[in-house]
Coordinates of C-alpha atoms and ligand atoms in Angstrom, one line a residue:
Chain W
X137 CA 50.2 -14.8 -45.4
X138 CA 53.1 -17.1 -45.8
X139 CA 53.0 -20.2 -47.4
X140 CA 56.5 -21.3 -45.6
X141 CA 56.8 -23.4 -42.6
X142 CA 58.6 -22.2 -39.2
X143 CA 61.9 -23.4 -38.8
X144 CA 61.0 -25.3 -35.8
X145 CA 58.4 -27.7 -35.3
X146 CA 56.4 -27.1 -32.2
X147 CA 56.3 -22.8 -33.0
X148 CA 54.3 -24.6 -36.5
X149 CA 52.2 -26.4 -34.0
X150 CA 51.6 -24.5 -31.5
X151 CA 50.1 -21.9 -33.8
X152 CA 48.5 -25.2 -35.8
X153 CA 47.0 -25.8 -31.9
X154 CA 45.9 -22.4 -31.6
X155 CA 44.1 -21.8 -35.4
X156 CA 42.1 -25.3 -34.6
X157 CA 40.7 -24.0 -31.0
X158 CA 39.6 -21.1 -32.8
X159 CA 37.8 -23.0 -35.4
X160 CA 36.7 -25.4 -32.5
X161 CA 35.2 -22.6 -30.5
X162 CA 33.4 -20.7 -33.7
X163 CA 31.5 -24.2 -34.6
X164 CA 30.2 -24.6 -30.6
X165 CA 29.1 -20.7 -31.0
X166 CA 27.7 -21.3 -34.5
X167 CA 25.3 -24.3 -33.2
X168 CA 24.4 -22.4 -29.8
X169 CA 23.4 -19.4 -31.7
X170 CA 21.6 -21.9 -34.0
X171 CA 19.9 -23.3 -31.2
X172 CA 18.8 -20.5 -29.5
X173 CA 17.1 -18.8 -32.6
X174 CA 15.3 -22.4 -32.9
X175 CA 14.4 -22.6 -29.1
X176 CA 13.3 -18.7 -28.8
X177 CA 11.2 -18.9 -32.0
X178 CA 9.2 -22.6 -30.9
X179 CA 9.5 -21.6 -27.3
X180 CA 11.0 -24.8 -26.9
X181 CA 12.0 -24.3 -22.7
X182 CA 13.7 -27.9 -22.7
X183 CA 16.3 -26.7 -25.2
X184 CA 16.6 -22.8 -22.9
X185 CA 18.7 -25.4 -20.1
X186 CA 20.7 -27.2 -22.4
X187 CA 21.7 -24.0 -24.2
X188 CA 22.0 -22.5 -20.7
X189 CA 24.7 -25.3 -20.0
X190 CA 26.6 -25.7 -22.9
X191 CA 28.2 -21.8 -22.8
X192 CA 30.3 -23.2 -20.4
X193 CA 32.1 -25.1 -22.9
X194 CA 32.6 -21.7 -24.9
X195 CA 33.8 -20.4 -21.8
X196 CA 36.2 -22.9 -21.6
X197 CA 38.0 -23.3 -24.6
X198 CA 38.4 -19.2 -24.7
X199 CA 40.1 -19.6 -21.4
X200 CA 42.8 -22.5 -23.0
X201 CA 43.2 -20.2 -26.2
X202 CA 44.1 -17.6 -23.9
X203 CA 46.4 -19.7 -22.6
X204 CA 48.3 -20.8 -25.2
X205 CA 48.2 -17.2 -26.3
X206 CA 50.1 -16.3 -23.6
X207 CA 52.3 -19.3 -24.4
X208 CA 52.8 -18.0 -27.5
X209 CA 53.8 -14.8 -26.6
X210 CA 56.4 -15.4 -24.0
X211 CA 57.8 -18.6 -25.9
X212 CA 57.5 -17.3 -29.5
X213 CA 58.0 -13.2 -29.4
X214 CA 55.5 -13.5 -32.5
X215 CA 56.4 -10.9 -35.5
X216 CA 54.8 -9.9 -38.4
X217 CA 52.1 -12.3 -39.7
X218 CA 52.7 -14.6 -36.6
X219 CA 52.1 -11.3 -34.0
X220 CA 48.9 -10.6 -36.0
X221 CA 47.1 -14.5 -36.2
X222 CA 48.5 -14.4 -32.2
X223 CA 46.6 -10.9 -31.6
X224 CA 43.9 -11.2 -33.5
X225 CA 42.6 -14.8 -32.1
X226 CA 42.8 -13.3 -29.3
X227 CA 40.5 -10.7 -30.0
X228 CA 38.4 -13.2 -32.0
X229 CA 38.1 -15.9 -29.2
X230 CA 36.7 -13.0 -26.7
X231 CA 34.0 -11.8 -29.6
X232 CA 33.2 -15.2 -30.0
X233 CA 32.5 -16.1 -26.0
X234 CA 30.5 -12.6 -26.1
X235 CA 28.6 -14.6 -28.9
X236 CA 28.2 -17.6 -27.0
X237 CA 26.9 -15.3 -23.9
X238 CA 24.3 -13.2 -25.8
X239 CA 23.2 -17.0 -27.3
X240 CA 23.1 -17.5 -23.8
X241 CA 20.3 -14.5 -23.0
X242 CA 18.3 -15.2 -26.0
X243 CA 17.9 -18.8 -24.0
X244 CA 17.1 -17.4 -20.6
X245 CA 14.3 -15.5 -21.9
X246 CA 12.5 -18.5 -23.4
X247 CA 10.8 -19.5 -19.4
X248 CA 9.5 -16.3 -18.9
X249 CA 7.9 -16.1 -21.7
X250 CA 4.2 -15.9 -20.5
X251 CA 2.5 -18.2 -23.7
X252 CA 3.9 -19.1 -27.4
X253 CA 5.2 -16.2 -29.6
X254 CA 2.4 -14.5 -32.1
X255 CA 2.6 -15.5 -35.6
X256 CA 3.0 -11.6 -37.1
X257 CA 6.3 -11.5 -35.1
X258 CA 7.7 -14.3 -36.0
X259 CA 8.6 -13.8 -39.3
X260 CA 11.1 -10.6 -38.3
X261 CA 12.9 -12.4 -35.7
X262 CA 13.8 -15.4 -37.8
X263 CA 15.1 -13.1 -40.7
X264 CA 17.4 -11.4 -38.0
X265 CA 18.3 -15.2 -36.6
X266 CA 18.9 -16.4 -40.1
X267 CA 21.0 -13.6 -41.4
X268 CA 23.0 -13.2 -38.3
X269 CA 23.8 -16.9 -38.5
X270 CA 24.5 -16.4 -41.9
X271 CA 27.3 -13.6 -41.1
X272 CA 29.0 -16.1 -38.5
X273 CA 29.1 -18.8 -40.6
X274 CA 30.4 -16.6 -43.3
X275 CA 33.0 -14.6 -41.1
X276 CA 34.4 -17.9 -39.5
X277 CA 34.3 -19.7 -43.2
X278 CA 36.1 -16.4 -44.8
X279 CA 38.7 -17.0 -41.6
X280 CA 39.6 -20.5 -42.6
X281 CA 39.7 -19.8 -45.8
X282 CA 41.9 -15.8 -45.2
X283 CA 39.4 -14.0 -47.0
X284 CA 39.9 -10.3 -46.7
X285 CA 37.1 -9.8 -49.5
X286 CA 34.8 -12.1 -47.3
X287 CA 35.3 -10.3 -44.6
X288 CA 34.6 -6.6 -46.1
X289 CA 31.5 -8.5 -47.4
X290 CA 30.4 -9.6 -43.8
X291 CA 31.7 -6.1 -42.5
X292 CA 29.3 -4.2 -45.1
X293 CA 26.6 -6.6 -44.5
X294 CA 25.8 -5.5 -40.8
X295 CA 23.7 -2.8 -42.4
X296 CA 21.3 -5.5 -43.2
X297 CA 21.4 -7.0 -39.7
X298 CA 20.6 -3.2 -38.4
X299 CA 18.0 -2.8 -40.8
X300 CA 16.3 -5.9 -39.8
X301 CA 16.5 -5.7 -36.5
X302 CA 14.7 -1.9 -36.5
X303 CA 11.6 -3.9 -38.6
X304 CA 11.8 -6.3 -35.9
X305 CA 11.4 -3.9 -33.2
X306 CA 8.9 -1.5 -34.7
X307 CA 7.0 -4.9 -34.9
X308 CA 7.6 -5.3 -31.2
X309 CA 6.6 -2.1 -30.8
X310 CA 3.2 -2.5 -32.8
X311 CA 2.1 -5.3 -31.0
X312 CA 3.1 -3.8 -27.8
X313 CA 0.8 -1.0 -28.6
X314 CA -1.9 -3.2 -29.3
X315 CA -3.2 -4.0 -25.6
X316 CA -1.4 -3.8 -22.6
X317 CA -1.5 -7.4 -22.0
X318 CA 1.8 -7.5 -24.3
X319 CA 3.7 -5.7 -22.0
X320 CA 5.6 -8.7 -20.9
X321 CA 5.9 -10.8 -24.0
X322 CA 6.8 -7.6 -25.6
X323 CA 9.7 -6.6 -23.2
X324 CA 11.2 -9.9 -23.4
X325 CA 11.5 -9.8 -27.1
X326 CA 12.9 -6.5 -27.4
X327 CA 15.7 -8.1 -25.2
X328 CA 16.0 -11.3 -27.5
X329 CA 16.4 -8.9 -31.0
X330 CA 18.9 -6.2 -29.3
X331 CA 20.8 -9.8 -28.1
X332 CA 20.5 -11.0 -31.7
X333 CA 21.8 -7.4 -32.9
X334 CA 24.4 -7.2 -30.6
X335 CA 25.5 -10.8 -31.7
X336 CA 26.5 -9.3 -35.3
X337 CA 27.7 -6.4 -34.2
X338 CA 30.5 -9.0 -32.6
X339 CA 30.9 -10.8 -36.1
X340 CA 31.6 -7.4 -37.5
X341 CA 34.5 -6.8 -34.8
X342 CA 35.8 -10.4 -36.0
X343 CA 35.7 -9.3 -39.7
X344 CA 37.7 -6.2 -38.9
X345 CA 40.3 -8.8 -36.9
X346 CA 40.3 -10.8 -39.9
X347 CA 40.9 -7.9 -42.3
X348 CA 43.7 -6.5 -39.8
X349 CA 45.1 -10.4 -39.8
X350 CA 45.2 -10.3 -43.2
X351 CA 46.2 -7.5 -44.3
X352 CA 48.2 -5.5 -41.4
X353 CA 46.2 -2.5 -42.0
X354 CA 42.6 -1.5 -40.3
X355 CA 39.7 -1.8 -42.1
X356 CA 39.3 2.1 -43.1
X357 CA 36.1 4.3 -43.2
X358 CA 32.8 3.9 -41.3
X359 CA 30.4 0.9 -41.7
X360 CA 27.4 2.0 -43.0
X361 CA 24.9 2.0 -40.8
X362 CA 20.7 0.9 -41.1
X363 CA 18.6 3.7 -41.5
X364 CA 17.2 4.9 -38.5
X365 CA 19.3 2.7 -35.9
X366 CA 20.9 5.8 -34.0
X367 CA 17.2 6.9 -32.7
X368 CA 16.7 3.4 -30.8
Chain C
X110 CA 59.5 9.4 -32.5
X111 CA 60.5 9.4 -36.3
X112 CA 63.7 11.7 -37.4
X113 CA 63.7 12.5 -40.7
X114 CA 67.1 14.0 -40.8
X115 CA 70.0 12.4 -42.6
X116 CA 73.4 11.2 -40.9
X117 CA 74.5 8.8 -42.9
X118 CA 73.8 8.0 -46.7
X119 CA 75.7 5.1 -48.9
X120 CA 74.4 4.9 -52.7
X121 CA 75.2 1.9 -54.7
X122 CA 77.5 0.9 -52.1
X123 CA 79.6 -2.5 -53.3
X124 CA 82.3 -3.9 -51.4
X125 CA 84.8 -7.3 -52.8
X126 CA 86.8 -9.4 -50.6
X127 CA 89.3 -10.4 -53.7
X128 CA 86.8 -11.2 -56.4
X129 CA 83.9 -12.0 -53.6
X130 CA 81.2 -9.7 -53.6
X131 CA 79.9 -9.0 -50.4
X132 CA 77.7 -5.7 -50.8
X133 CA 75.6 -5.1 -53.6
X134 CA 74.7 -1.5 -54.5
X135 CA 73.4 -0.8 -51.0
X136 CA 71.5 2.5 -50.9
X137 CA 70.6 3.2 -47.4
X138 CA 69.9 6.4 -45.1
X139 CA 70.7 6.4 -41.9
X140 CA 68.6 9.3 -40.0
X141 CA 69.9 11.4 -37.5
X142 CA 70.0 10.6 -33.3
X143 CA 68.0 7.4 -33.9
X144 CA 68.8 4.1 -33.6
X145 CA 69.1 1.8 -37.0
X146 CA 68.8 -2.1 -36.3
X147 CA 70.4 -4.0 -39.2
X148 CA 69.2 -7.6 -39.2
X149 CA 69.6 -10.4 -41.8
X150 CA 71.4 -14.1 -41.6
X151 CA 75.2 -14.7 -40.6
X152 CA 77.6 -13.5 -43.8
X153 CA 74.6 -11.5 -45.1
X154 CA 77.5 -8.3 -45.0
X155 CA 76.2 -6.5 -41.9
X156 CA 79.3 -6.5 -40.6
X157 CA 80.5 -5.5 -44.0
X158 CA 77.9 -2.6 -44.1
X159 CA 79.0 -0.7 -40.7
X160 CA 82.7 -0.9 -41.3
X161 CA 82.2 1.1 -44.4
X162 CA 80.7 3.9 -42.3
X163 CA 84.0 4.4 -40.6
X164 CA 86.4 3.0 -43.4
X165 CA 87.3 -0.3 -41.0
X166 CA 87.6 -2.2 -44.2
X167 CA 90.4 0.1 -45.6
X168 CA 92.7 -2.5 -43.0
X169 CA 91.6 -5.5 -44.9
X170 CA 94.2 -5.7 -47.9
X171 CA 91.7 -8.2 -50.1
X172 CA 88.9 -5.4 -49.5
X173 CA 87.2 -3.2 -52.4
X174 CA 84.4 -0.3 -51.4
X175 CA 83.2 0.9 -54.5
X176 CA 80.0 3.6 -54.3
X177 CA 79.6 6.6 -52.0
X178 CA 79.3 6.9 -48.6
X179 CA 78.4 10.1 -47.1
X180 CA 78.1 11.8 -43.6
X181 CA 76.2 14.6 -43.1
X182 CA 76.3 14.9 -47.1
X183 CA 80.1 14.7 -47.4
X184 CA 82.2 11.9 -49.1
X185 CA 83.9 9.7 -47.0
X186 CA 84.5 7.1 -49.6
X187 CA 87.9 8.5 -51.5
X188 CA 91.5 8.6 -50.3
X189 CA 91.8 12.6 -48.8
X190 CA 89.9 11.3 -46.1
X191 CA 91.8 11.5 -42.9
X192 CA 90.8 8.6 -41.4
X193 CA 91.8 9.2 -37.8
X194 CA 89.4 12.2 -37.6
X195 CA 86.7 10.0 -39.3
X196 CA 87.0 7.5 -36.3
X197 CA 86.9 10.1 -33.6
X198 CA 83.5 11.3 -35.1
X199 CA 82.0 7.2 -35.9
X200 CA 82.7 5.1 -32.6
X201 CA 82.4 1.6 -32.7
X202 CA 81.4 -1.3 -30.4
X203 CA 82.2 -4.8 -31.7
X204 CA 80.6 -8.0 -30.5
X205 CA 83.2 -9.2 -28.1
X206 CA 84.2 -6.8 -25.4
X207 CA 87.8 -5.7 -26.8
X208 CA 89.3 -3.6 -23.6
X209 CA 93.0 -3.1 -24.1
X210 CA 95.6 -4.4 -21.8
X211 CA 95.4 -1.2 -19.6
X212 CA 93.8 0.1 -16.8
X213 CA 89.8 0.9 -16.6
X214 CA 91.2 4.6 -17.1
X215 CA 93.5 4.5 -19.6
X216 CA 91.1 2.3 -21.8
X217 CA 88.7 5.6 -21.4
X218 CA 91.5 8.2 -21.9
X219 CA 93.0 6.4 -24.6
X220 CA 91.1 8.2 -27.4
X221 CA 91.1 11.5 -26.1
X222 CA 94.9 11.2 -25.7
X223 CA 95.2 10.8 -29.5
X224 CA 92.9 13.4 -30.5
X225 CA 94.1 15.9 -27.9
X226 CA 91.1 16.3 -26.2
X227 CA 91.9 17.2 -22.7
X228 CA 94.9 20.0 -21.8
X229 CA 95.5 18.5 -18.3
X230 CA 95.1 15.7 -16.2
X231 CA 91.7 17.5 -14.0
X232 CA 90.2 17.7 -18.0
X233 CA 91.0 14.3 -18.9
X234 CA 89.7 13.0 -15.4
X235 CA 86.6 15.1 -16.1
X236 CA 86.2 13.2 -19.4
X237 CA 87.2 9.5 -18.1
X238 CA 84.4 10.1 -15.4
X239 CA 81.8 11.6 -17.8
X240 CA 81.8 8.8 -20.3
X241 CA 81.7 6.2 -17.5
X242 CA 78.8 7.9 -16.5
X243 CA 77.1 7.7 -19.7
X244 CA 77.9 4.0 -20.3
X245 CA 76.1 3.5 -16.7
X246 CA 79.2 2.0 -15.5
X247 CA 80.9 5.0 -13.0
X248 CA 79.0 3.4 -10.3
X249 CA 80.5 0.2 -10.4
X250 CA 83.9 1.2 -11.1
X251 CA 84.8 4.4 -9.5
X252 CA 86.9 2.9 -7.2
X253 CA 89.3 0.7 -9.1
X254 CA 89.8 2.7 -11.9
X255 CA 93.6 1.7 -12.1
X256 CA 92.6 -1.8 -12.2
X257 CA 92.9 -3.7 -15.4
X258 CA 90.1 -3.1 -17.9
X259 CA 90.1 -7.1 -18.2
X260 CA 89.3 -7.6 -14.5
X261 CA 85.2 -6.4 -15.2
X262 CA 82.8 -8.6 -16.2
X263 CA 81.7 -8.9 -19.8
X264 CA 79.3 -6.9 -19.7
X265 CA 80.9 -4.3 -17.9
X266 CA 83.8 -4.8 -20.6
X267 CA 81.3 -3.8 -22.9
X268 CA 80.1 -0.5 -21.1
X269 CA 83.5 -0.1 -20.9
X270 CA 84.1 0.3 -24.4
X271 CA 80.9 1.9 -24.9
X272 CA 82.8 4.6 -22.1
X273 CA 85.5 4.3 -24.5
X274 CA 83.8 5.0 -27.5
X275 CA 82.4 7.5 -26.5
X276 CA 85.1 9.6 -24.7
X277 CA 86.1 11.1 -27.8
X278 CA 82.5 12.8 -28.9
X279 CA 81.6 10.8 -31.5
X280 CA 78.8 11.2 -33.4
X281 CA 77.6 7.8 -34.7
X282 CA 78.0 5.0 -33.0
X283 CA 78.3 1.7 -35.0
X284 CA 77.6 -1.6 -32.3
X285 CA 78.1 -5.1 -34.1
X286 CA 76.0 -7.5 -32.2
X287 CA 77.3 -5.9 -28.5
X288 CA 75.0 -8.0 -26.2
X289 CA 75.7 -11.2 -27.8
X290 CA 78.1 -12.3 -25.1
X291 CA 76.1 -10.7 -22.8
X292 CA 73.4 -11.8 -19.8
X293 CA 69.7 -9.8 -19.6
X294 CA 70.6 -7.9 -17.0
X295 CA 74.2 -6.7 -18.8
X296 CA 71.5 -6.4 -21.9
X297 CA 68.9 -4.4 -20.6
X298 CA 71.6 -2.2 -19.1
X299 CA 72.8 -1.5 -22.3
X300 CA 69.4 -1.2 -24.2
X301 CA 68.6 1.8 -21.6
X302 CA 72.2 3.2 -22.6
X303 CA 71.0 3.1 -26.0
X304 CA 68.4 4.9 -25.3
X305 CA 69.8 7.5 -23.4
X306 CA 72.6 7.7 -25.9
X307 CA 70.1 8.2 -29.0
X308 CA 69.2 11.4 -27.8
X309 CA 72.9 12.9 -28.8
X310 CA 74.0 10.5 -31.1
X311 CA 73.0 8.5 -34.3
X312 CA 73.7 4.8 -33.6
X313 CA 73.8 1.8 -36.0
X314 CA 73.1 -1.3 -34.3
X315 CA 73.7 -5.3 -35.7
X316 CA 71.7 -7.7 -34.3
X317 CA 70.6 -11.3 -34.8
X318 CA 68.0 -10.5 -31.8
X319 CA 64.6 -9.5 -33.9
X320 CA 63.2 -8.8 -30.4
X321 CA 65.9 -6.5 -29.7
X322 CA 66.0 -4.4 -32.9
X323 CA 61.9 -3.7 -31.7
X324 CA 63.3 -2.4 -28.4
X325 CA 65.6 -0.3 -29.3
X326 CA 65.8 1.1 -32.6
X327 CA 63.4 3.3 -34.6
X328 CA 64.6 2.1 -38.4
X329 CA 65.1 -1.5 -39.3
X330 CA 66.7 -2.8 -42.2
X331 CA 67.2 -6.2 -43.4
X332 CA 69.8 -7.4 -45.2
X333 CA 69.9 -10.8 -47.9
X334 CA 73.3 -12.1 -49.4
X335 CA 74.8 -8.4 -49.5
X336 CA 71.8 -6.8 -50.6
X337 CA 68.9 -4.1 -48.6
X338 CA 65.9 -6.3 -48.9
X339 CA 63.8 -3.5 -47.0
X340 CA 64.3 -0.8 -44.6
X341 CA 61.3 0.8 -43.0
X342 CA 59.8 1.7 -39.2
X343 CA 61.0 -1.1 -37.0
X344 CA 57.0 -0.9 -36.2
X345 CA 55.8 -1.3 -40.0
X346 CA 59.0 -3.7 -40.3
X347 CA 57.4 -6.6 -37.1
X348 CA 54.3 -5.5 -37.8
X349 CA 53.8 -5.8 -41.5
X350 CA 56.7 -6.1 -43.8
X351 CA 56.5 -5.5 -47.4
X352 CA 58.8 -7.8 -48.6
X353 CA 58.0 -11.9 -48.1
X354 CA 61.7 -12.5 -47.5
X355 CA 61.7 -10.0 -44.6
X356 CA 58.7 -11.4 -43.2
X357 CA 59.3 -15.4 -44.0
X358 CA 63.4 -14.2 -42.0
X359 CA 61.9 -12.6 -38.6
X360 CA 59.0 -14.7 -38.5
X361 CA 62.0 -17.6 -38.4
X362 CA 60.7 -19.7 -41.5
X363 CA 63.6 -19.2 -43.8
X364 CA 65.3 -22.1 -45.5
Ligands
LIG404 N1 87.9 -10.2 -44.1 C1 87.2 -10.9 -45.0 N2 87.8 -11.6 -46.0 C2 87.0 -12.3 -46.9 N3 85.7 -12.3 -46.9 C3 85.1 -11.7 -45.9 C4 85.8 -11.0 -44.9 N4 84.9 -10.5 -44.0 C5 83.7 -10.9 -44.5 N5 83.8 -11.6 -45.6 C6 82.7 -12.2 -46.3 O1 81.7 -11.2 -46.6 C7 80.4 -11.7 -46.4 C8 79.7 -10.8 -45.4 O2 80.3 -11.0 -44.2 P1 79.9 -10.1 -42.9 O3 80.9 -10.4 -41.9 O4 79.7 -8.7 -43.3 O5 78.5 -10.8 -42.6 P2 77.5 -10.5 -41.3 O6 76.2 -10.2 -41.9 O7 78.1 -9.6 -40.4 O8 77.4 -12.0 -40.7 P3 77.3 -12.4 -39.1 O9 75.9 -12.2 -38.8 O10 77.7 -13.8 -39.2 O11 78.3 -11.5 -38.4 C9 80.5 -13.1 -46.0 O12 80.4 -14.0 -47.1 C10 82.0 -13.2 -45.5 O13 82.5 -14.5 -45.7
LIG405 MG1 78.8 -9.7 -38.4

């Protein structure tokens, strides 16, 4: 990091432009995870639409932070510190629209669903909601803040979010097994937890941005993995 | 590609105009058939640092190099040194075109003349049109080689006396800022010559250009008020410095 200002101006703002899309775009991803979680677990279908609609909005602001990107690039030549915040929002921005997107699935399942979710699965699903709203709120807090031991924290944590989300499915499973009736409840909500799992799976690609930001170096070694996640 | 052997090697290199210090204890290595950017703000002693490598300063009467300086491990820092034979082996390419007053060819078979390269007229021709071609500039001036060396353009000027420095076989090439004067075009031209040239000789390279120290050289190293702040892999040097000063100078936030 460098606590010194570029020379010129508009090279300070421009990357002062770019840093406050980012954060923009994280918050609109934060509250349309939240909202699908919320929606999917009430089967609330008026809030499915409005979740439906407002991924545009993702869509668009990772379309202008592409821009100035490019912007940027061309204008700027970035090096060192500045080539790494230029690449690595990038590469943030797109996780975070994949974010918005699987928010996006979790909503569309909410019509289908055939009658209001049973009470023993419940539980499951909102632990994997919390905690994987937990790890974006973290990862975009420990990116405001340039925290390289926040984001090995969030990075490590996706074991949990693995974990969880083979409880989740074994529940699934369980219930699916019970009568046949489930079927389509069941299939539904194994879409709606591997949506929720791959959702962390993108905050751990923006922790290892952060930590490349940051440091200039990759994130080393292999992120431990749940127990048992390979077999699904 | 990283080259690991060493061309060129100063240790505590210090050089004084009168009592103005200009280079302080500079220990650098220079690696063989690579390029070495040198970077750093105006009067940091880049200029200082590459005229030591072929003993430019010894013209300046105010000017003291204290330190060694050695080429392919031998001295070149103390008085024996025949400094004409030095210069045939360490060609040099300044920031301004500097043709002589002569023709396109004589410019070229100036140097060979002196050191009594070529034993008749079909050699020297053979030599003039070889290091044309290898400054990428035969092409354009085959047919008016007896014209003025002054008539080209500036950047041909300075493939011209990239031809020129050449002619003699050196085998370093110092270039001070040579596409400073120069349009893209001229300047890509001679990036791709650079490239070319790397594969048979070790070249030095001064640039205010960060972007062009990425393109073309494999080393960087950055110079602060006469001293070696860092040298390292231009890609570890725009990637991720070590040093703040390096990083707060090429990411254009120094004061
Ligand atoms: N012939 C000279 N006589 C006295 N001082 C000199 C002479 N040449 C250079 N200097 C001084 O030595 C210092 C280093 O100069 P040098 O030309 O090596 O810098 P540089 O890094 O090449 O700068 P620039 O990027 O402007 O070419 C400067 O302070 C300069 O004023
Ligand atoms: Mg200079």
């Amino acid at each position: 990091m460098s606590d010194e200002a570029h020379i010129v101006k508009s090279y300070e703002e421009e990357l002062q432009n770019l840093n406050d899309s980012l954060i923009k775009m994280g918050s609109l991803t934060e509250s349309q995870l939240a909202d699908s979680m919320e929606a999917i677990i009430k089967v609330d279908k008026e809030s499915a639409d409005k979740i439906i609609a407002n991924d545009a909005k993702i869509n668009e602001l990772r379309a202008k932070i592409d821009n100035q990107i490019m912007t940027v690039l061309v204008k700027r030549a970035p090096m060192a510190i500045d080539l790494r915040i230029t690449i690595s929002t990038l590469k943030i921005s797109h996780d975070l629209e994949r974010i918005g997107d699987l928010a996006k699935s979790v909503a569309k399942k909410i019509k289908p669903l055939p009658h209001d979710l049973p009470k023993e699965l419940i539980g499951s699903l909102r632990r994997l909601g919390d905690l994987v709203q937990k790890q974006l709120r973290n990862v975009l807090d420990a990116y405001l803040n340039k925290s390289k031991e926040s984001a090995i924290t969030i990075w490590k944590n996706d074991e949990q979010v693995d974990d969880l989300t083979n409880t989740a499915m074994n529940e699934v499973a369980d219930f699916l097994g019970k009568s046949k009736k489930n079927l389509e409840l069941a299939t539904h909500l194994l879409f709606v937890t591997k949506n929720i799992e791959r959702a962390g799976d993108h905050i751990t690609n923006i922790a290892e941005s952060l930590y490349y930001l940051i440091e200039g170096e990759y994130l080393e070694g292999a992120r431990p993995k749940g127990k048992d996640i390979e077999k699904n | 590609m990283i080259n690991n052997k060493v061309k060129i090697k100063t240790t505590n290199l210090n050089v004084y105009y009168g009592d103005k210090q200009a280079l302080n204890d500079v220990n650098l290595e220079i690696h063989s058939k690579e390029v070495t950017a040198l970077i750093g703000p105006s009067g940091c002693g880049k200029s200082t640092y590459i005229r030591c490598i072929n003993r430019m300063n010894d013209v300046i009467d105010i000017c003291r190099v204290t330190g060694s300086i050695e080429i392919d491990g031998n001295e070149i820092n103390k008085k024996e040194i025949d400094v004409v034979s030095l210069r045939e082996k360490i060609g040099m390419v300044f920031q301004k075109p500097n043709p002589f007053p002569k023709s396109i060819y004589d410019n070229v078979s100036y140097g060979p003349n002196i050191h009594g390269l070529a034993e008749n007229k079909v050699k020297m021709d053979e030599i003039v049109e070889t290091s044309l071609k290898k400054a990428a500039l035969w092409n354009e001036v085959k047919d008016r080689l007896n014209e003025p060396g002054t008539s080209l353009s500036g950047g041909q000027q300075q493939r011209l006396c990239i031809a020129r420095a050449i002619s003699v076989n050196p085998e370093v090439i110092l270039m001070d800022e040579p596409c400073s004067a120069l349009d893209p075009i001229a300047t890509a031209k001679i990036e791709e010559l650079m490239d070319e040239l790397k594969k048979s000789y070790t070249i030095v390279i001064v640039t205010h250009s960060m972007s062009q120290a990425v393109r073309v050289s494999q080393r960087t190293g950055f110079f602060h008020l006469g001293k070696l702040i860092e040298v390292d892999t231009t890609e570890k040097i725009f990637k991720n410095p070590n040093n703040k000063m390096t990083q707060d100078y090429i990411t254009g936030r120094f004061g």
